[in-house]
């Protein structure tokens, strides 16, 4: 998904990720649309009249409430400070205007791939955690069985030792009487 203050970017097709261009010139509209659509990728122009891109981005992060999304910032300003500030605030990409359509498509595609890989990794980690929990439970059951068997063997050994002592005492008394 894209949030763009101008109409310069059109839809970008990325396998597995739904994308659309949403022109936004009203600062108040961005957080509302972001909350409704919950996009994985946001493309924002930082340098628009009557629009503070950094302020809008901070609002989007609050709306996201910890949910990760990729932020691609655009700017006509070649100021290194703006670029540094964008990355410090959480930009995943920063492109100077005028935008090359091929480059933006590739950057969005790369971000979409990273998001897909991250999601696959999260799902794999969840499955792995579930497998570890299941196997840990089975191991604990096996340990419990072994502990019970050990206790039974210890009891049996003590009983056998006691019986063996009793028999030895009996045989010793018989042997003594026979002499």
PDB file of C-alpha atoms in Angstrom:
ATOM      1  CA  UNK A   1       0.000   0.000   0.000  1.00  0.00           C
ATOM      2  CA  UNK A   2       1.131   3.529  -0.610  1.00  0.00           C
ATOM      3  CA  UNK A   3       0.403   6.870   0.951  1.00  0.00           C
ATOM      4  CA  UNK A   4       1.616   9.580  -1.384  1.00  0.00           C
ATOM      5  CA  UNK A   5       0.906  13.259  -1.279  1.00  0.00           C
ATOM      6  CA  UNK A   6       0.982  13.546  -5.033  1.00  0.00           C
ATOM      7  CA  UNK A   7      -0.457  11.430  -7.802  1.00  0.00           C
ATOM      8  CA  UNK A   8       2.925  10.518  -9.329  1.00  0.00           C
ATOM      9  CA  UNK A   9       3.028   6.877  -8.214  1.00  0.00           C
ATOM     10  CA  UNK A  10       0.583   4.355  -9.577  1.00  0.00           C
ATOM     11  CA  UNK A  11      -0.244   0.851  -8.422  1.00  0.00           C
ATOM     12  CA  UNK A  12       2.684  -1.528  -8.178  1.00  0.00           C
ATOM     13  CA  UNK A  13       2.064  -5.244  -8.613  1.00  0.00           C
ATOM     14  CA  UNK A  14       3.986  -7.351  -6.106  1.00  0.00           C
ATOM     15  CA  UNK A  15       3.319 -11.073  -5.812  1.00  0.00           C
ATOM     16  CA  UNK A  16       1.658 -11.874  -2.495  1.00  0.00           C
ATOM     17  CA  UNK A  17       1.213  -8.239  -1.462  1.00  0.00           C
ATOM     18  CA  UNK A  18      -1.802  -6.133  -2.255  1.00  0.00           C
ATOM     19  CA  UNK A  19      -0.796  -2.643  -3.259  1.00  0.00           C
ATOM     20  CA  UNK A  20      -2.628   0.506  -4.206  1.00  0.00           C
ATOM     21  CA  UNK A  21      -1.851   4.199  -4.565  1.00  0.00           C
ATOM     22  CA  UNK A  22      -3.660   6.508  -2.176  1.00  0.00           C
ATOM     23  CA  UNK A  23      -3.119  10.207  -2.776  1.00  0.00           C
ATOM     24  CA  UNK A  24      -3.275  12.044   0.532  1.00  0.00           C
ATOM     25  CA  UNK A  25      -3.000  15.768   0.983  1.00  0.00           C
ATOM     26  CA  UNK A  26      -4.939  15.983   4.246  1.00  0.00           C
ATOM     27  CA  UNK A  27      -2.722  15.170   7.226  1.00  0.00           C
ATOM     28  CA  UNK A  28      -5.715  14.019   9.281  1.00  0.00           C
ATOM     29  CA  UNK A  29      -6.727  11.449   6.628  1.00  0.00           C
ATOM     30  CA  UNK A  30      -3.483   9.447   6.718  1.00  0.00           C
ATOM     31  CA  UNK A  31      -3.822   7.883  10.199  1.00  0.00           C
ATOM     32  CA  UNK A  32      -7.484   7.032   9.595  1.00  0.00           C
ATOM     33  CA  UNK A  33      -6.755   5.325   6.268  1.00  0.00           C
ATOM     34  CA  UNK A  34      -3.713   3.629   7.793  1.00  0.00           C
ATOM     35  CA  UNK A  35      -5.838   2.217  10.629  1.00  0.00           C
ATOM     36  CA  UNK A  36      -8.493   0.977   8.190  1.00  0.00           C
ATOM     37  CA  UNK A  37      -6.158  -0.574   5.623  1.00  0.00           C
ATOM     38  CA  UNK A  38      -3.246  -1.634   7.860  1.00  0.00           C
ATOM     39  CA  UNK A  39      -0.711  -1.501   5.032  1.00  0.00           C
ATOM     40  CA  UNK A  40       2.600  -3.331   5.085  1.00  0.00           C
ATOM     41  CA  UNK A  41       4.351  -0.647   3.041  1.00  0.00           C
ATOM     42  CA  UNK A  42       3.940   3.113   3.190  1.00  0.00           C
ATOM     43  CA  UNK A  43       5.489   5.486   0.656  1.00  0.00           C
ATOM     44  CA  UNK A  44       5.451   9.101   1.826  1.00  0.00           C
ATOM     45  CA  UNK A  45       6.667  12.378   0.413  1.00  0.00           C
ATOM     46  CA  UNK A  46       8.345  14.275   3.240  1.00  0.00           C
ATOM     47  CA  UNK A  47       8.356  17.637   1.505  1.00  0.00           C
ATOM     48  CA  UNK A  48       4.830  18.673   0.619  1.00  0.00           C
ATOM     49  CA  UNK A  49       3.204  22.044   1.220  1.00  0.00           C
ATOM     50  CA  UNK A  50       1.076  22.077   4.410  1.00  0.00           C
ATOM     51  CA  UNK A  51       2.238  18.535   5.198  1.00  0.00           C
ATOM     52  CA  UNK A  52       4.925  17.532   7.692  1.00  0.00           C
ATOM     53  CA  UNK A  53       5.850  14.032   6.558  1.00  0.00           C
ATOM     54  CA  UNK A  54       7.705  13.212   9.773  1.00  0.00           C
ATOM     55  CA  UNK A  55       4.711  14.227  11.911  1.00  0.00           C
ATOM     56  CA  UNK A  56       2.393  12.071   9.793  1.00  0.00           C
ATOM     57  CA  UNK A  57       4.834   9.161  10.071  1.00  0.00           C
ATOM     58  CA  UNK A  58       4.899   9.481  13.876  1.00  0.00           C
ATOM     59  CA  UNK A  59       1.090   9.391  13.870  1.00  0.00           C
ATOM     60  CA  UNK A  60       1.143   6.248  11.703  1.00  0.00           C
ATOM     61  CA  UNK A  61       3.557   4.552  14.106  1.00  0.00           C
ATOM     62  CA  UNK A  62       1.192   5.330  16.998  1.00  0.00           C
ATOM     63  CA  UNK A  63      -1.760   3.912  15.049  1.00  0.00           C
ATOM     64  CA  UNK A  64       0.296   0.819  14.169  1.00  0.00           C
ATOM     65  CA  UNK A  65       0.755   0.147  17.909  1.00  0.00           C
ATOM     66  CA  UNK A  66       3.897  -1.921  17.442  1.00  0.00           C
ATOM     67  CA  UNK A  67       2.880  -3.580  14.176  1.00  0.00           C
ATOM     68  CA  UNK A  68       5.789  -3.425  11.754  1.00  0.00           C
ATOM     69  CA  UNK A  69       5.444  -1.717   8.396  1.00  0.00           C
ATOM     70  CA  UNK A  70       8.017  -0.590   5.854  1.00  0.00           C
ATOM     71  CA  UNK A  71       8.339   3.157   5.286  1.00  0.00           C
ATOM     72  CA  UNK A  72       9.758   4.489   2.036  1.00  0.00           C
ATOM     73  CA  UNK A  73      10.330   8.231   2.211  1.00  0.00           C
ATOM     74  CA  UNK A  74      10.548  10.516  -0.818  1.00  0.00           C
ATOM     75  CA  UNK A  75      11.976  14.002  -0.864  1.00  0.00           C
ATOM     76  CA  UNK A  76      13.139  16.631  -3.315  1.00  0.00           C
ATOM     77  CA  UNK A  77      15.507  17.961  -0.638  1.00  0.00           C
ATOM     78  CA  UNK A  78      19.029  16.613  -1.024  1.00  0.00           C
ATOM     79  CA  UNK A  79      19.869  17.566   2.558  1.00  0.00           C
ATOM     80  CA  UNK A  80      21.811  14.797   4.329  1.00  0.00           C
ATOM     81  CA  UNK A  81      20.212  15.839   7.621  1.00  0.00           C
ATOM     82  CA  UNK A  82      16.723  15.042   6.300  1.00  0.00           C
ATOM     83  CA  UNK A  83      17.934  11.668   5.031  1.00  0.00           C
ATOM     84  CA  UNK A  84      19.618  10.898   8.367  1.00  0.00           C
ATOM     85  CA  UNK A  85      16.520  11.973  10.279  1.00  0.00           C
ATOM     86  CA  UNK A  86      14.339   9.764   8.075  1.00  0.00           C
ATOM     87  CA  UNK A  87      16.465   6.699   8.796  1.00  0.00           C
ATOM     88  CA  UNK A  88      16.674   7.537  12.517  1.00  0.00           C
ATOM     89  CA  UNK A  89      12.878   7.719  12.684  1.00  0.00           C
ATOM     90  CA  UNK A  90      12.423   4.353  11.002  1.00  0.00           C
ATOM     91  CA  UNK A  91      12.593   4.735   7.238  1.00  0.00           C
ATOM     92  CA  UNK A  92      13.461   1.533   5.426  1.00  0.00           C
ATOM     93  CA  UNK A  93      14.220   3.381   2.170  1.00  0.00           C
ATOM     94  CA  UNK A  94      14.809   6.983   1.145  1.00  0.00           C
ATOM     95  CA  UNK A  95      14.562   8.153  -2.468  1.00  0.00           C
ATOM     96  CA  UNK A  96      15.267  11.542  -3.984  1.00  0.00           C
ATOM     97  CA  UNK A  97      12.823  13.127  -6.390  1.00  0.00           C
ATOM     98  CA  UNK A  98      12.258  13.001  -9.252  1.00  0.00           C
ATOM     99  CA  UNK A  99      11.427   9.347  -8.744  1.00  0.00           C
ATOM    100  CA  UNK A 100      12.430   6.743 -11.269  1.00  0.00           C
ATOM    101  CA  UNK A 101       9.367   4.490 -11.615  1.00  0.00           C
ATOM    102  CA  UNK A 102      11.485   1.359 -12.150  1.00  0.00           C
ATOM    103  CA  UNK A 103      13.537   2.067  -9.037  1.00  0.00           C
ATOM    104  CA  UNK A 104      10.496   2.666  -6.811  1.00  0.00           C
ATOM    105  CA  UNK A 105       8.877  -0.522  -8.110  1.00  0.00           C
ATOM    106  CA  UNK A 106      12.030  -2.484  -7.335  1.00  0.00           C
ATOM    107  CA  UNK A 107      12.368  -0.959  -3.874  1.00  0.00           C
ATOM    108  CA  UNK A 108       8.726  -1.706  -3.072  1.00  0.00           C
ATOM    109  CA  UNK A 109       9.102  -5.238  -4.423  1.00  0.00           C
ATOM    110  CA  UNK A 110      12.209  -5.765  -2.286  1.00  0.00           C
ATOM    111  CA  UNK A 111      10.405  -4.480   0.813  1.00  0.00           C
ATOM    112  CA  UNK A 112       7.440  -6.739   0.048  1.00  0.00           C
ATOM    113  CA  UNK A 113       9.787  -9.711  -0.251  1.00  0.00           C
ATOM    114  CA  UNK A 114      11.428  -8.868   3.070  1.00  0.00           C
ATOM    115  CA  UNK A 115       8.029  -8.578   4.706  1.00  0.00           C
ATOM    116  CA  UNK A 116       7.014 -11.955   3.236  1.00  0.00           C
ATOM    117  CA  UNK A 117      10.269 -13.532   4.463  1.00  0.00           C
ATOM    118  CA  UNK A 118       9.807 -12.025   7.919  1.00  0.00           C
ATOM    119  CA  UNK A 119       6.256 -13.378   8.065  1.00  0.00           C
ATOM    120  CA  UNK A 120       7.433 -16.818   6.941  1.00  0.00           C
ATOM    121  CA  UNK A 121      10.168 -16.703   9.574  1.00  0.00           C
ATOM    122  CA  UNK A 122       7.663 -15.719  12.293  1.00  0.00           C
ATOM    123  CA  UNK A 123       5.359 -18.566  11.257  1.00  0.00           C
ATOM    124  CA  UNK A 124       8.273 -21.014  11.184  1.00  0.00           C
ATOM    125  CA  UNK A 125       9.410 -19.838  14.635  1.00  0.00           C
ATOM    126  CA  UNK A 126       5.879 -20.291  15.989  1.00  0.00           C
ATOM    127  CA  UNK A 127       5.748 -23.839  14.598  1.00  0.00           C
ATOM    128  CA  UNK A 128       9.208 -24.527  15.971  1.00  0.00           C
ATOM    129  CA  UNK A 129       8.216 -23.222  19.408  1.00  0.00           C
ATOM    130  CA  UNK A 130       5.119 -25.417  19.332  1.00  0.00           C
ATOM    131  CA  UNK A 131       7.197 -28.458  18.328  1.00  0.00           C
ATOM    132  CA  UNK A 132       9.710 -27.742  21.109  1.00  0.00           C
ATOM    133  CA  UNK A 133       6.880 -27.410  23.650  1.00  0.00           C
ATOM    134  CA  UNK A 134       5.296 -30.691  22.499  1.00  0.00           C
ATOM    135  CA  UNK A 135       8.610 -32.557  22.583  1.00  0.00           C
ATOM    136  CA  UNK A 136       9.496 -31.052  25.947  1.00  0.00           C
ATOM    137  CA  UNK A 137       6.169 -32.285  27.314  1.00  0.00           C
ATOM    138  CA  UNK A 138       6.840 -35.771  25.913  1.00  0.00           C
ATOM    139  CA  UNK A 139      10.337 -35.745  27.394  1.00  0.00           C
ATOM    140  CA  UNK A 140       8.931 -34.699  30.765  1.00  0.00           C
ATOM    141  CA  UNK A 141       6.448 -37.576  30.584  1.00  0.00           C
ATOM    142  CA  UNK A 142       9.302 -39.975  29.767  1.00  0.00           C
ATOM    143  CA  UNK A 143      11.333 -38.585  32.662  1.00  0.00           C
ATOM    144  CA  UNK A 144       8.364 -39.077  34.990  1.00  0.00           C
ATOM    145  CA  UNK A 145       8.004 -42.690  33.808  1.00  0.00           C
ATOM    146  CA  UNK A 146      11.722 -43.281  34.352  1.00  0.00           C
ATOM    147  CA  UNK A 147      11.592 -41.725  37.826  1.00  0.00           C
ATOM    148  CA  UNK A 148       8.661 -43.965  38.773  1.00  0.00           C
ATOM    149  CA  UNK A 149      10.506 -47.012  37.387  1.00  0.00           C
ATOM    150  CA  UNK A 150      13.648 -46.008  39.289  1.00  0.00           C
ATOM    151  CA  UNK A 151      11.646 -45.644  42.507  1.00  0.00           C
ATOM    152  CA  UNK A 152      10.051 -49.063  41.948  1.00  0.00           C
ATOM    153  CA  UNK A 153      13.448 -50.626  41.244  1.00  0.00           C
ATOM    154  CA  UNK A 154      14.902 -48.979  44.354  1.00  0.00           C
ATOM    155  CA  UNK A 155      12.001 -50.300  46.453  1.00  0.00           C
ATOM    156  CA  UNK A 156      12.419 -53.756  44.889  1.00  0.00           C
ATOM    157  CA  UNK A 157      16.169 -53.701  45.562  1.00  0.00           C
ATOM    158  CA  UNK A 158      15.622 -52.694  49.190  1.00  0.00           C
ATOM    159  CA  UNK A 159      13.024 -55.447  49.571  1.00  0.00           C
ATOM    160  CA  UNK A 160      15.400 -57.975  47.968  1.00  0.00           C
ATOM    161  CA  UNK A 161      18.272 -56.879  50.186  1.00  0.00           C
ATOM    162  CA  UNK A 162      16.051 -57.174  53.239  1.00  0.00           C
ATOM    163  CA  UNK A 163      14.879 -60.630  52.175  1.00  0.00           C
ATOM    164  CA  UNK A 164      18.493 -61.604  51.444  1.00  0.00           C
ATOM    165  CA  UNK A 165      19.582 -60.525  54.929  1.00  0.00           C
ATOM    166  CA  UNK A 166      16.697 -62.425  56.473  1.00  0.00           C
ATOM    167  CA  UNK A 167      17.647 -65.575  54.512  1.00  0.00           C
ATOM    168  CA  UNK A 168      21.310 -65.205  55.443  1.00  0.00           C
ATOM    169  CA  UNK A 169      20.345 -64.849  59.105  1.00  0.00           C
ATOM    170  CA  UNK A 170      18.102 -67.928  58.845  1.00  0.00           C
ATOM    171  CA  UNK A 171      20.835 -69.947  57.087  1.00  0.00           C
ATOM    172  CA  UNK A 172      23.387 -68.808  59.655  1.00  0.00           C
ATOM    173  CA  UNK A 173      21.135 -69.920  62.515  1.00  0.00           C
ATOM    174  CA  UNK A 174      20.538 -73.317  60.853  1.00  0.00           C
ATOM    175  CA  UNK A 175      24.241 -73.710  60.209  1.00  0.00           C
ATOM    176  CA  UNK A 176      24.972 -72.868  63.836  1.00  0.00           C
ATOM    177  CA  UNK A 177      22.436 -75.448  65.065  1.00  0.00           C
ATOM    178  CA  UNK A 178      23.833 -78.101  62.771  1.00  0.00           C
ATOM    179  CA  UNK A 179      27.291 -77.798  64.225  1.00  0.00           C
TER     180      UNK A 179
END
